[in-house]
GROMACS .gro file of N, CA and C in nm:
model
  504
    1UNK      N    1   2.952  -6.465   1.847
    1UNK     CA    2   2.853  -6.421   1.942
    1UNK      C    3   2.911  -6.317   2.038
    2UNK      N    4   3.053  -6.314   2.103
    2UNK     CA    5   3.087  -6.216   2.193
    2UNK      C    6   3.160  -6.091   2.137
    3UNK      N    7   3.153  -6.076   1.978
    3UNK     CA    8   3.144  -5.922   1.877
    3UNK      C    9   3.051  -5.914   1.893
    4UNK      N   10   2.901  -6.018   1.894
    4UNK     CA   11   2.773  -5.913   1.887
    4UNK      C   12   2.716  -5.874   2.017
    5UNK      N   13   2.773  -5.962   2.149
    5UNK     CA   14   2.761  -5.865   2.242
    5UNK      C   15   2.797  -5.735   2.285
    6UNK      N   16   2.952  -5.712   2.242
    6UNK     CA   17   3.029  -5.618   2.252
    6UNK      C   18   3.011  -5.514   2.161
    7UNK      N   19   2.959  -5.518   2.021
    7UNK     CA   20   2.878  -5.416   1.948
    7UNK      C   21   2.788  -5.399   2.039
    8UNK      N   22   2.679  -5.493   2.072
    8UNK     CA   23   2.538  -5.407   2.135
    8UNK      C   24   2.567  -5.299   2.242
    9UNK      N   25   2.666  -5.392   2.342
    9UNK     CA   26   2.695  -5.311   2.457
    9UNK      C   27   2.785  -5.144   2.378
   10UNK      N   28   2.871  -5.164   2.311
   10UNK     CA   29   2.896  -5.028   2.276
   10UNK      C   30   2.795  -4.933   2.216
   11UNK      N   31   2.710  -5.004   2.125
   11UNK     CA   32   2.593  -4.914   2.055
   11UNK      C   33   2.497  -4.852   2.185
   12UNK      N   34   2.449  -4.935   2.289
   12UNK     CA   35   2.360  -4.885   2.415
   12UNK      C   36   2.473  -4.791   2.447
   13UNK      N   37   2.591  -4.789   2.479
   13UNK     CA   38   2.667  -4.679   2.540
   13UNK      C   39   2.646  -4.554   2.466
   14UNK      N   40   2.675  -4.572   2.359
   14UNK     CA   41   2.653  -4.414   2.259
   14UNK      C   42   2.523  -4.368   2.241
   15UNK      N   43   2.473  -4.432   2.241
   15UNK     CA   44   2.298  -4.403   2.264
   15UNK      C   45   2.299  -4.340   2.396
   16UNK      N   46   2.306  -4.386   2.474
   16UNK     CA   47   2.266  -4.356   2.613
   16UNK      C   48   2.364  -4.241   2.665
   17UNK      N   49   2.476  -4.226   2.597
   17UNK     CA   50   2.565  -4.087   2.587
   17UNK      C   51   2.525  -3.945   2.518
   18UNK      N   52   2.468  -4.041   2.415
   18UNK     CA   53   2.411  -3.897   2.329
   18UNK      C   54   2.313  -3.871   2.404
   19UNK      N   55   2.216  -3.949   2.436
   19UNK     CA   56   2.048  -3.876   2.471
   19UNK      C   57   2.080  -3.833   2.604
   20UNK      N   58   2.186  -3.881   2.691
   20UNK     CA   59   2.127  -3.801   2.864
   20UNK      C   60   2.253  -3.686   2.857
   21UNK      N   61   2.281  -3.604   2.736
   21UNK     CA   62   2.351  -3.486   2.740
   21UNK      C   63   2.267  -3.407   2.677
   22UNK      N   64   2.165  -3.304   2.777
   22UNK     CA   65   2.097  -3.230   2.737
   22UNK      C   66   2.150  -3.095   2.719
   23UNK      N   67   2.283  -3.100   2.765
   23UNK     CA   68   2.366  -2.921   2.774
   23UNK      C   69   2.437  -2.881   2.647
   24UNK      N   70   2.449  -2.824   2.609
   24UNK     CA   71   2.496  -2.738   2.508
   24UNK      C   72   2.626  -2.636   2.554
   25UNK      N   73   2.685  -2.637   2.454
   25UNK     CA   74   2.839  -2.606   2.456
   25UNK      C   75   2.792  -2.464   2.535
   26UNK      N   76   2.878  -2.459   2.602
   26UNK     CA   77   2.856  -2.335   2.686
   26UNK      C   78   2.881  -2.196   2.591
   27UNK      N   79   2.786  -2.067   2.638
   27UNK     CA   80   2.840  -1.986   2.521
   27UNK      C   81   2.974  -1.851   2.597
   28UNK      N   82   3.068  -1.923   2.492
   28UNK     CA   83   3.188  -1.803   2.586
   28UNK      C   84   3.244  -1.677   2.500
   29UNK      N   85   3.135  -1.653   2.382
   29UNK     CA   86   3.139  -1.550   2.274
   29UNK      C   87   3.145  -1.414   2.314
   30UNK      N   88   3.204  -1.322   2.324
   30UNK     CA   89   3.135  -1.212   2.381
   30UNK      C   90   2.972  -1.146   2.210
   31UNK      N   91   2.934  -1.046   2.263
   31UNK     CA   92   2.870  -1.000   2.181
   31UNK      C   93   2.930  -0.873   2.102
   32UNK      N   94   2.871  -0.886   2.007
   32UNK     CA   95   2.914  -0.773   1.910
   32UNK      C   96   2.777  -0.668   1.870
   33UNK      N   97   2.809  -0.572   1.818
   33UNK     CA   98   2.765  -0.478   1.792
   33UNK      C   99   2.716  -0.492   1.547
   34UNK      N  100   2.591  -0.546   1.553
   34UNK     CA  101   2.607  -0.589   1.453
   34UNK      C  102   2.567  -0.449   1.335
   35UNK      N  103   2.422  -0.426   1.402
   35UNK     CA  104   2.402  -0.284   1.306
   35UNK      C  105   2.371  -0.180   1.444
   36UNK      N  106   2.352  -0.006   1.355
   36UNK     CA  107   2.358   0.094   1.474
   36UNK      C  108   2.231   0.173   1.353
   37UNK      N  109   2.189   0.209   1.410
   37UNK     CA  110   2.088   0.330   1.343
   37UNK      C  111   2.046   0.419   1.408
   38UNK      N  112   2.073   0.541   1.400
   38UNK     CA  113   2.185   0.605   1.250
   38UNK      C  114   2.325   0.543   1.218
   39UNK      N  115   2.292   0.540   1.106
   39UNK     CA  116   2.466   0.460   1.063
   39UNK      C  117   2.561   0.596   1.106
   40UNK      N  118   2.679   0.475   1.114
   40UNK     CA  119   2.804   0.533   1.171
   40UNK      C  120   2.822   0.625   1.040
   41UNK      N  121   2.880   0.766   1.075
   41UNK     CA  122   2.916   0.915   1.016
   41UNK      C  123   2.786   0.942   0.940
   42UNK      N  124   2.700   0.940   0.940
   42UNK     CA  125   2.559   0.963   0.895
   42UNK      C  126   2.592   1.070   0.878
   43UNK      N  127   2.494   1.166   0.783
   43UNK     CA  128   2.457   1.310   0.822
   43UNK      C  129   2.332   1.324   0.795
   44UNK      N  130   2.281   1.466   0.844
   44UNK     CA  131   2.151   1.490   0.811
   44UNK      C  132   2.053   1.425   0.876
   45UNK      N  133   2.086   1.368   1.001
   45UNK     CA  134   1.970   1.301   1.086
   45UNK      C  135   1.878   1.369   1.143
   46UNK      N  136   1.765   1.333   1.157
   46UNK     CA  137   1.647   1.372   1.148
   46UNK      C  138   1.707   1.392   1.363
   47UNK      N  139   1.609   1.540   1.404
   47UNK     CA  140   1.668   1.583   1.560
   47UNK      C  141   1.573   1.492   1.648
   48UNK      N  142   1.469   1.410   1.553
   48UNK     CA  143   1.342   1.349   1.661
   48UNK      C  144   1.401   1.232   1.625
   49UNK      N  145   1.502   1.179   1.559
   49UNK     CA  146   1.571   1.026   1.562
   49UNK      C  147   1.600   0.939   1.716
   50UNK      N  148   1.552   0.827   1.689
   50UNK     CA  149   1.602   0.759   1.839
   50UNK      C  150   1.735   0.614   1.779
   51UNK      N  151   1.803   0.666   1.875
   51UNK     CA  152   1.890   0.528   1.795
   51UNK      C  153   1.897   0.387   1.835
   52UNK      N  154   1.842   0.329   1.747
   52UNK     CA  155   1.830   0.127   1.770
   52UNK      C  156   2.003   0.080   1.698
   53UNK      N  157   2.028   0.012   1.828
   53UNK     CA  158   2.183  -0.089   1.850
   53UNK      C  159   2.109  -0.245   1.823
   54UNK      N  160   2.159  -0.283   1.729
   54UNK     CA  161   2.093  -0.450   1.696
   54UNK      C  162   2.237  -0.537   1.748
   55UNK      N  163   2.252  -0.637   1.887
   55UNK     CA  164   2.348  -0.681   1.901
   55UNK      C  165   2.353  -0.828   1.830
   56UNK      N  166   2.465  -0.906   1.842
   56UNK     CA  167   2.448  -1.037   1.734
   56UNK      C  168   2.388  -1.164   1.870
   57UNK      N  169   2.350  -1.111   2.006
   57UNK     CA  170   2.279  -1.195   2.012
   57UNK      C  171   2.224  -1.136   2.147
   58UNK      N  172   2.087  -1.177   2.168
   58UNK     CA  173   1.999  -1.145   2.301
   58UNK      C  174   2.155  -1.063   2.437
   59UNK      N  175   2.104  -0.971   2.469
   59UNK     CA  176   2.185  -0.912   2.550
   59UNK      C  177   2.054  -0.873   2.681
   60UNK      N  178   2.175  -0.892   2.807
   60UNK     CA  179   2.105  -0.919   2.964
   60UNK      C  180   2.062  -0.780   2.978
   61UNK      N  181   1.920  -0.750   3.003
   61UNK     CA  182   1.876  -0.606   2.971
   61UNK      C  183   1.889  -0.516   3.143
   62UNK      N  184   1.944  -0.596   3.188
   62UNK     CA  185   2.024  -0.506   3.344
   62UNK      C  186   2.128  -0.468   3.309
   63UNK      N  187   2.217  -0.514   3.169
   63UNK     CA  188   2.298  -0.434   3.172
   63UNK      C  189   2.340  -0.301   3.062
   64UNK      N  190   2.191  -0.291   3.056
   64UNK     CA  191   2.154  -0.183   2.917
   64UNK      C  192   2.089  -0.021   3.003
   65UNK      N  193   2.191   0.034   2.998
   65UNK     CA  194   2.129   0.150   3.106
   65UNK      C  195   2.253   0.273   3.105
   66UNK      N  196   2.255   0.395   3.107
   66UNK     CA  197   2.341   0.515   3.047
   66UNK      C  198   2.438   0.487   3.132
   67UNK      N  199   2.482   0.380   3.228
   67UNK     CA  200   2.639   0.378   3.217
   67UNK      C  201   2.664   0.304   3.147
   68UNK      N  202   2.615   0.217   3.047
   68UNK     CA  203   2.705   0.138   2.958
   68UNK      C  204   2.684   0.163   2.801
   69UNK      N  205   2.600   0.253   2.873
   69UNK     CA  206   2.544   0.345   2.687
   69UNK      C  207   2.560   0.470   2.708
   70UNK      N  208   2.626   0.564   2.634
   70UNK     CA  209   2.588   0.675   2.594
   70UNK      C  210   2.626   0.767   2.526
   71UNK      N  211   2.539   0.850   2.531
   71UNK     CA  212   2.520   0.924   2.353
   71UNK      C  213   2.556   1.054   2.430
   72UNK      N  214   2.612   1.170   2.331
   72UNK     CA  215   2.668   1.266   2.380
   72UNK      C  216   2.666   1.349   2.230
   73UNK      N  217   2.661   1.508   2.327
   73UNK     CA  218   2.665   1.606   2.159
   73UNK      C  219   2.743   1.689   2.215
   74UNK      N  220   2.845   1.758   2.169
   74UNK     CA  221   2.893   1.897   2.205
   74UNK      C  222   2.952   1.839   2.373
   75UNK      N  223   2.960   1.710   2.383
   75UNK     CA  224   3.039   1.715   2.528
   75UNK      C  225   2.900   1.718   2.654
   76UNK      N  226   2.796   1.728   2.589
   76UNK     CA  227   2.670   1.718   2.675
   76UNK      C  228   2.640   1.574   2.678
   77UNK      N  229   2.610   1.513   2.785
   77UNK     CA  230   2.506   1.375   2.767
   77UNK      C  231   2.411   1.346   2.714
   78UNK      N  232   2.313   1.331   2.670
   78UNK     CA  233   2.188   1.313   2.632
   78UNK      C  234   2.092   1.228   2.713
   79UNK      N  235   2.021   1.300   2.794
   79UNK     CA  236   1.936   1.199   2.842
   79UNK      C  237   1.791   1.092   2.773
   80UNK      N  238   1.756   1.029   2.808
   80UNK     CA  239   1.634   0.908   2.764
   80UNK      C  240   1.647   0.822   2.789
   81UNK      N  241   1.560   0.734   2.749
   81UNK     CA  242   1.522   0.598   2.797
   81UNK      C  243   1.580   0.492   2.697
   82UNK      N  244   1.646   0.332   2.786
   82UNK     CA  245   1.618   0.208   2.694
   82UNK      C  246   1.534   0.128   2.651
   83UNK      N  247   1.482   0.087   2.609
   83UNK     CA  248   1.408   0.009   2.579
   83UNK      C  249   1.453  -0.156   2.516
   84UNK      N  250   1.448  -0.246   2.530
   84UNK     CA  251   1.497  -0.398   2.519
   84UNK      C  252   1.453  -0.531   2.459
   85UNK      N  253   1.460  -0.521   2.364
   85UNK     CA  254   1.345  -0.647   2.260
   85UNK      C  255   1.415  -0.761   2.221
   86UNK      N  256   1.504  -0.881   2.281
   86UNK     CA  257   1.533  -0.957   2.238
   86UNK      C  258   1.725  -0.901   2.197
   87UNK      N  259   1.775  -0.907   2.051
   87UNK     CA  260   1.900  -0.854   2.017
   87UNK      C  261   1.901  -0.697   1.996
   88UNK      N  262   1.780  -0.610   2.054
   88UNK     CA  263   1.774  -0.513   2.005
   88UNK      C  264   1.791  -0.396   2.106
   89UNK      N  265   1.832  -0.319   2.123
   89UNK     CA  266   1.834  -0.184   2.225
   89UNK      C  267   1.795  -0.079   2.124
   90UNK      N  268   1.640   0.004   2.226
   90UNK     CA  269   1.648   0.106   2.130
   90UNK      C  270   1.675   0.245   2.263
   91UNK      N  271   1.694   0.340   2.209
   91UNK     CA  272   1.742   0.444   2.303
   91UNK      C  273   1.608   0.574   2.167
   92UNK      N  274   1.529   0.649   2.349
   92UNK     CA  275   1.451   0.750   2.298
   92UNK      C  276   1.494   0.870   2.373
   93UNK      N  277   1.575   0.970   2.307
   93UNK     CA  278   1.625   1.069   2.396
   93UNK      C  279   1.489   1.146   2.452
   94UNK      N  280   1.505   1.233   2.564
   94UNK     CA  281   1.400   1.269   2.613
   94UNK      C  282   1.321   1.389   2.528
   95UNK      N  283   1.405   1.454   2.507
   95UNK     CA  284   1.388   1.638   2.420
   95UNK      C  285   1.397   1.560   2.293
   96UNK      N  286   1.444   1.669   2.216
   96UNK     CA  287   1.494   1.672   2.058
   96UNK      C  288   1.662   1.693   2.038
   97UNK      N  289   1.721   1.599   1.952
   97UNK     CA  290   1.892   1.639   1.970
   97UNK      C  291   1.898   1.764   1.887
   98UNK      N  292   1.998   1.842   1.913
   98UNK     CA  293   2.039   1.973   1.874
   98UNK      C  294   2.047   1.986   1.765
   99UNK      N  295   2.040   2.077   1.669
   99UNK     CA  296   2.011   2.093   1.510
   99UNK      C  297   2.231   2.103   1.439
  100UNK      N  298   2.203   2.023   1.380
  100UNK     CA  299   2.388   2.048   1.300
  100UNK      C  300   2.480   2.006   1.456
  101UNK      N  301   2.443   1.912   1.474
  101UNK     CA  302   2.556   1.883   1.599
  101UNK      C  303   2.610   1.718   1.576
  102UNK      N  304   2.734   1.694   1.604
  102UNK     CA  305   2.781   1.563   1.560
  102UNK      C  306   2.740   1.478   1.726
  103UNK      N  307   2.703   1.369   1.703
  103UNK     CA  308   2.654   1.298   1.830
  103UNK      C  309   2.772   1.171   1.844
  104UNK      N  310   2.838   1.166   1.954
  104UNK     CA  311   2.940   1.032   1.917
  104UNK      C  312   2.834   0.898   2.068
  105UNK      N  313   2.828   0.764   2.039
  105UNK     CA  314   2.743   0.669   2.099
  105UNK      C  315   2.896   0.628   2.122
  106UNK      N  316   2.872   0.550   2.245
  106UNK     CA  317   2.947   0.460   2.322
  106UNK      C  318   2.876   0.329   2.363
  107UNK      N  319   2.899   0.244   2.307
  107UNK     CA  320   2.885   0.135   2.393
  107UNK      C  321   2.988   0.031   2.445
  108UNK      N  322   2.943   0.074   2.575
  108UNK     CA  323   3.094   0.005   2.705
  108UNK      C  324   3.080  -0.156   2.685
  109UNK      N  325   3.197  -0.173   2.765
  109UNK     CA  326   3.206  -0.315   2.786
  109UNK      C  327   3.141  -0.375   2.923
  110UNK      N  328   3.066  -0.290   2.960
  110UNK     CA  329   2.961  -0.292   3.069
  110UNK      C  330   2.798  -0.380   3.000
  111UNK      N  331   2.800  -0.342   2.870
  111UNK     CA  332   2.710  -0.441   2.839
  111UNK      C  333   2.771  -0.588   2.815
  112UNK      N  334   2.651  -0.679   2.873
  112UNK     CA  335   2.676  -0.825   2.850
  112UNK      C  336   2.587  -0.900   2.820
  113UNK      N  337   2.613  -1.058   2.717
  113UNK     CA  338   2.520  -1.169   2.689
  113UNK      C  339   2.442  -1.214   2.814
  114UNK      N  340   2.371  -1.283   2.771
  114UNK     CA  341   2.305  -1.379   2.905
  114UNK      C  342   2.344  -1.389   2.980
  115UNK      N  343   2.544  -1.492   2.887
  115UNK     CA  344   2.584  -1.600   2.964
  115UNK      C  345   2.670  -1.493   3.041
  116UNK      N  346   2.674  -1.384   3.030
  116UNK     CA  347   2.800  -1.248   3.157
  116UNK      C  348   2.899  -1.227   3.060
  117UNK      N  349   2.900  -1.298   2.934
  117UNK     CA  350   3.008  -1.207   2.788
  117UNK      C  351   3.023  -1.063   2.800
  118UNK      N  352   3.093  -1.019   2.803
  118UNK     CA  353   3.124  -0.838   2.782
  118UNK      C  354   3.145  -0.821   2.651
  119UNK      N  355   3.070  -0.740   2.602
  119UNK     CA  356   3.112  -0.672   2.507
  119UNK      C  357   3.258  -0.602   2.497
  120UNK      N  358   3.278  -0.573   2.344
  120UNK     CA  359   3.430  -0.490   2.363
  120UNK      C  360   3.378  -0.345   2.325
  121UNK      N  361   3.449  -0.266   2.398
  121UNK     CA  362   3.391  -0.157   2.361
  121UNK      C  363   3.351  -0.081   2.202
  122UNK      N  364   3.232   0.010   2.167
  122UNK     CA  365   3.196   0.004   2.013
  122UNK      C  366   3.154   0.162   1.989
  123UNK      N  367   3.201   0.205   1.966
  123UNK     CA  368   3.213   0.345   1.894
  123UNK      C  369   3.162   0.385   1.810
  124UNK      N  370   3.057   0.437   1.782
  124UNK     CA  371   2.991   0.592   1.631
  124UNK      C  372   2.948   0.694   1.657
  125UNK      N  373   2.915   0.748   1.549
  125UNK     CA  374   2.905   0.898   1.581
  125UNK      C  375   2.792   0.937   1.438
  126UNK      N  376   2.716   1.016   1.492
  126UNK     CA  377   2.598   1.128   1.356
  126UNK      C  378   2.591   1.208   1.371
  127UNK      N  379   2.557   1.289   1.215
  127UNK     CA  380   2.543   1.468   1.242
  127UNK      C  381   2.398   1.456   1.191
  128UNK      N  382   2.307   1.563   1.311
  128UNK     CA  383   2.196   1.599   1.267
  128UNK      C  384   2.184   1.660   1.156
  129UNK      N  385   2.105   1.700   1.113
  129UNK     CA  386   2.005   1.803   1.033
  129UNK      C  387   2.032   1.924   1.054
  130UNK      N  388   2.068   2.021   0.907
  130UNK     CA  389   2.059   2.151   0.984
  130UNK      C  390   1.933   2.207   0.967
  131UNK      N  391   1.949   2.327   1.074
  131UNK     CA  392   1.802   2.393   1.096
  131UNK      C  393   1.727   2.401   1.029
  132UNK      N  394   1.630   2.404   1.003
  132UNK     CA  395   1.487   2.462   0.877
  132UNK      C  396   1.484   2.605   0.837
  133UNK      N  397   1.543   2.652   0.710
  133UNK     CA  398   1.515   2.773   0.683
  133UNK      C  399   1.415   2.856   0.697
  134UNK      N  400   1.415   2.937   0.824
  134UNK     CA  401   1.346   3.042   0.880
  134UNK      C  402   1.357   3.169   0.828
  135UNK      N  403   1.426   3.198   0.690
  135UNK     CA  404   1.441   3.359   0.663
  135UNK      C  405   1.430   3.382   0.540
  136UNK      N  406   1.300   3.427   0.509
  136UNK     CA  407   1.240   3.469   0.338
  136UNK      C  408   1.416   3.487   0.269
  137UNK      N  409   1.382   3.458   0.131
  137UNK     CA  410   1.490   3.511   0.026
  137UNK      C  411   1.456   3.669   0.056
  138UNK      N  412   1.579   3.711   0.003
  138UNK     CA  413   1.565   3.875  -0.026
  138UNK      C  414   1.679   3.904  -0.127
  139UNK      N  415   1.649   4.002  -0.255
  139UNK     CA  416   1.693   4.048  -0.363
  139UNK      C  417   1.847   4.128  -0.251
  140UNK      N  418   1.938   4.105  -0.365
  140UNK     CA  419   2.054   4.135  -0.283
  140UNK      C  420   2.127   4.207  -0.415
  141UNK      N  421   2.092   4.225  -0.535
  141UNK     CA  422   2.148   4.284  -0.652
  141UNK      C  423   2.068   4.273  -0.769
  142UNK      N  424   2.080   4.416  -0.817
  142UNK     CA  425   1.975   4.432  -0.983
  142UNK      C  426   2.099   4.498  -1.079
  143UNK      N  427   2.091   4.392  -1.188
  143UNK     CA  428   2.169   4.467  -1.312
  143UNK      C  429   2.038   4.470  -1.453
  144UNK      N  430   2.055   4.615  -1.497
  144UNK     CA  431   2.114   4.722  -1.442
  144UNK      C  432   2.066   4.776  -1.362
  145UNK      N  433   2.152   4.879  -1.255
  145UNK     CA  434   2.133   4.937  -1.159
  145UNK      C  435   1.986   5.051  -1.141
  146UNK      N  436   1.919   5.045  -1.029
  146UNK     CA  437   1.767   5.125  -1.067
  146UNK      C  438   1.832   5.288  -1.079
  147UNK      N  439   1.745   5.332  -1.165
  147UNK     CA  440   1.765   5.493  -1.197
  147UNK      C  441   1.891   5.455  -1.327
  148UNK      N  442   1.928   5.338  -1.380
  148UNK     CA  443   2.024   5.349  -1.445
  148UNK      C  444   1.973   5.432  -1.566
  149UNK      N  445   2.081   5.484  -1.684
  149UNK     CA  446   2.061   5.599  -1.778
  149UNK      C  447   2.152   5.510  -1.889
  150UNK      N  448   2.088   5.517  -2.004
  150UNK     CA  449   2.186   5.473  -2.091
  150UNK      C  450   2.182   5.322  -2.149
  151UNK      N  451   2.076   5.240  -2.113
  151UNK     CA  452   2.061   5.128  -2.130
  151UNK      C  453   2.035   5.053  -2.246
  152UNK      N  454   2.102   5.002  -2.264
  152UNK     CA  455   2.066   4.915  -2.399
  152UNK      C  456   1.925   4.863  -2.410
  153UNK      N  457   1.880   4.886  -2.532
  153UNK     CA  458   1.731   4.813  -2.506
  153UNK      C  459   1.745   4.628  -2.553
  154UNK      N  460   1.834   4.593  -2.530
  154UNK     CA  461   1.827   4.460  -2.538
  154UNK      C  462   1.966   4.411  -2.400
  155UNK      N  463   1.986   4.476  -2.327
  155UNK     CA  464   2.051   4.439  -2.227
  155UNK      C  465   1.996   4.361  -2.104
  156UNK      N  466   2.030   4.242  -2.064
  156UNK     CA  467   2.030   4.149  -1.962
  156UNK      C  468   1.972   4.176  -1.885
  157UNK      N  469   1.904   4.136  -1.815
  157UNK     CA  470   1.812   4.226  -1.635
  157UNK      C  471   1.870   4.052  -1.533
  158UNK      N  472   1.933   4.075  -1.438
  158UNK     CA  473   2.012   4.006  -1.398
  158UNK      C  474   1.955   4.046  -1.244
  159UNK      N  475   1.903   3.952  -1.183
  159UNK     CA  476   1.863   3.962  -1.010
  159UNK      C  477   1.948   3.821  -0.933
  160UNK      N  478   1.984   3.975  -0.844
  160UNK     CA  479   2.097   3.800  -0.737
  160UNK      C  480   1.975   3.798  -0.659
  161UNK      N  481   1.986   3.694  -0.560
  161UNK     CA  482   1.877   3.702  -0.460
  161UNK      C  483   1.976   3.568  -0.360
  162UNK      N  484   1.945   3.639  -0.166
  162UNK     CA  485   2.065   3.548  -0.112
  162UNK      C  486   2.025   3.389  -0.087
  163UNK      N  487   1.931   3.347  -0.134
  163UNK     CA  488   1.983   3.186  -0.142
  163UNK      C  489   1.887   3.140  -0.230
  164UNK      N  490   1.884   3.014  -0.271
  164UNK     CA  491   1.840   2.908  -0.383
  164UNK      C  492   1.663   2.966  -0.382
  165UNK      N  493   1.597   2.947  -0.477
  165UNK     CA  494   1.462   2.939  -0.452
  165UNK      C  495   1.424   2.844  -0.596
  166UNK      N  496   1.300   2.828  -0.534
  166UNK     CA  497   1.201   2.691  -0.618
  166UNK      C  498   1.189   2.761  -0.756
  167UNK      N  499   1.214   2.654  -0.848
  167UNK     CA  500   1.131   2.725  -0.950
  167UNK      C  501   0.963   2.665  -1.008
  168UNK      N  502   0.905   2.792  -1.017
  168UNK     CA  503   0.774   2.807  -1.014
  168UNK      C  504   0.717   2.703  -1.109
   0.00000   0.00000   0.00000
């Protein structure tokens, strides 16, 4: 009889240990940097691109703001806005980024989790898009030469022209 008191009394203890611990392991993780879009060394990014940072977990959106972010081209800043959805930061530059320019992103250790985790600092970089061809083809060589004399009547007719064109 005084094992089955001494079981009960230990079983009420663990019971009554487990259920009145409502806290959870504290979180002392910092956050990471899980995906970036534009991927890191990208090329060919589109100049109206905005770039979304997906962190690996909800990040404190006071501390999401161009000192602990930022994007830069040619040594210029880039200005725009954050925006904050849960694990997600998206950044909308204000203008359009510059055509063929490499962009390097920073994100400081100024961003933090909920719990005040710092990030470690996280580094990439994209190259836009180059410009949109603005300048008709133009014939840049005829074989044979016009006014030529002497021509074979089964000789080659050969046109350079200075860049690629569609074929029809």
């Amino acid at each position: 009889m005084r094992n089955f008191y001494l079981l009960s009394i230990l079983c009420y203890s663990l019971i009554f240990l487990q259920c009145s611990s409502d806290s959870e392991d504290p979180d002392i993780l910092a956050p990471t940097v899980s995906t970036i879009d534009p991927d890191n060394g990208e090329d060919g990014v589109s100049v109206d691109a905005s770039v979304i940072i997906t962190f690996s977990e909800p990040i404190d959106s006071e501390s999401i703001n161009s000192s602990n972010i930022t994007i830069t081209g040619n040594g210029v800043r880039v200005s725009g806005s954050f925006s904050v959805s849960g694990n997600t930061t998206t950044f909308d530059p204000s203008t359009a980024l510059s055509y063929n320019t490499t962009y390097s992103i920073t994100v400081g250790s100024g961003v933090t989790d909920l719990a005040g985790n710092t990030l470690n600092t996280f580094n990439s970089s994209f190259t836009t898009e180059l410009p949109p061809d603005s300048e008709a083809p133009r014939v840049t060589d005829v074989q044979p030469q016009n006014n030529a004399t002497t021509v074979a009547l089964n000789s080659n007719i050969t046109i350079t022209i200075s860049e690629e064109v569609a074929n029809a």
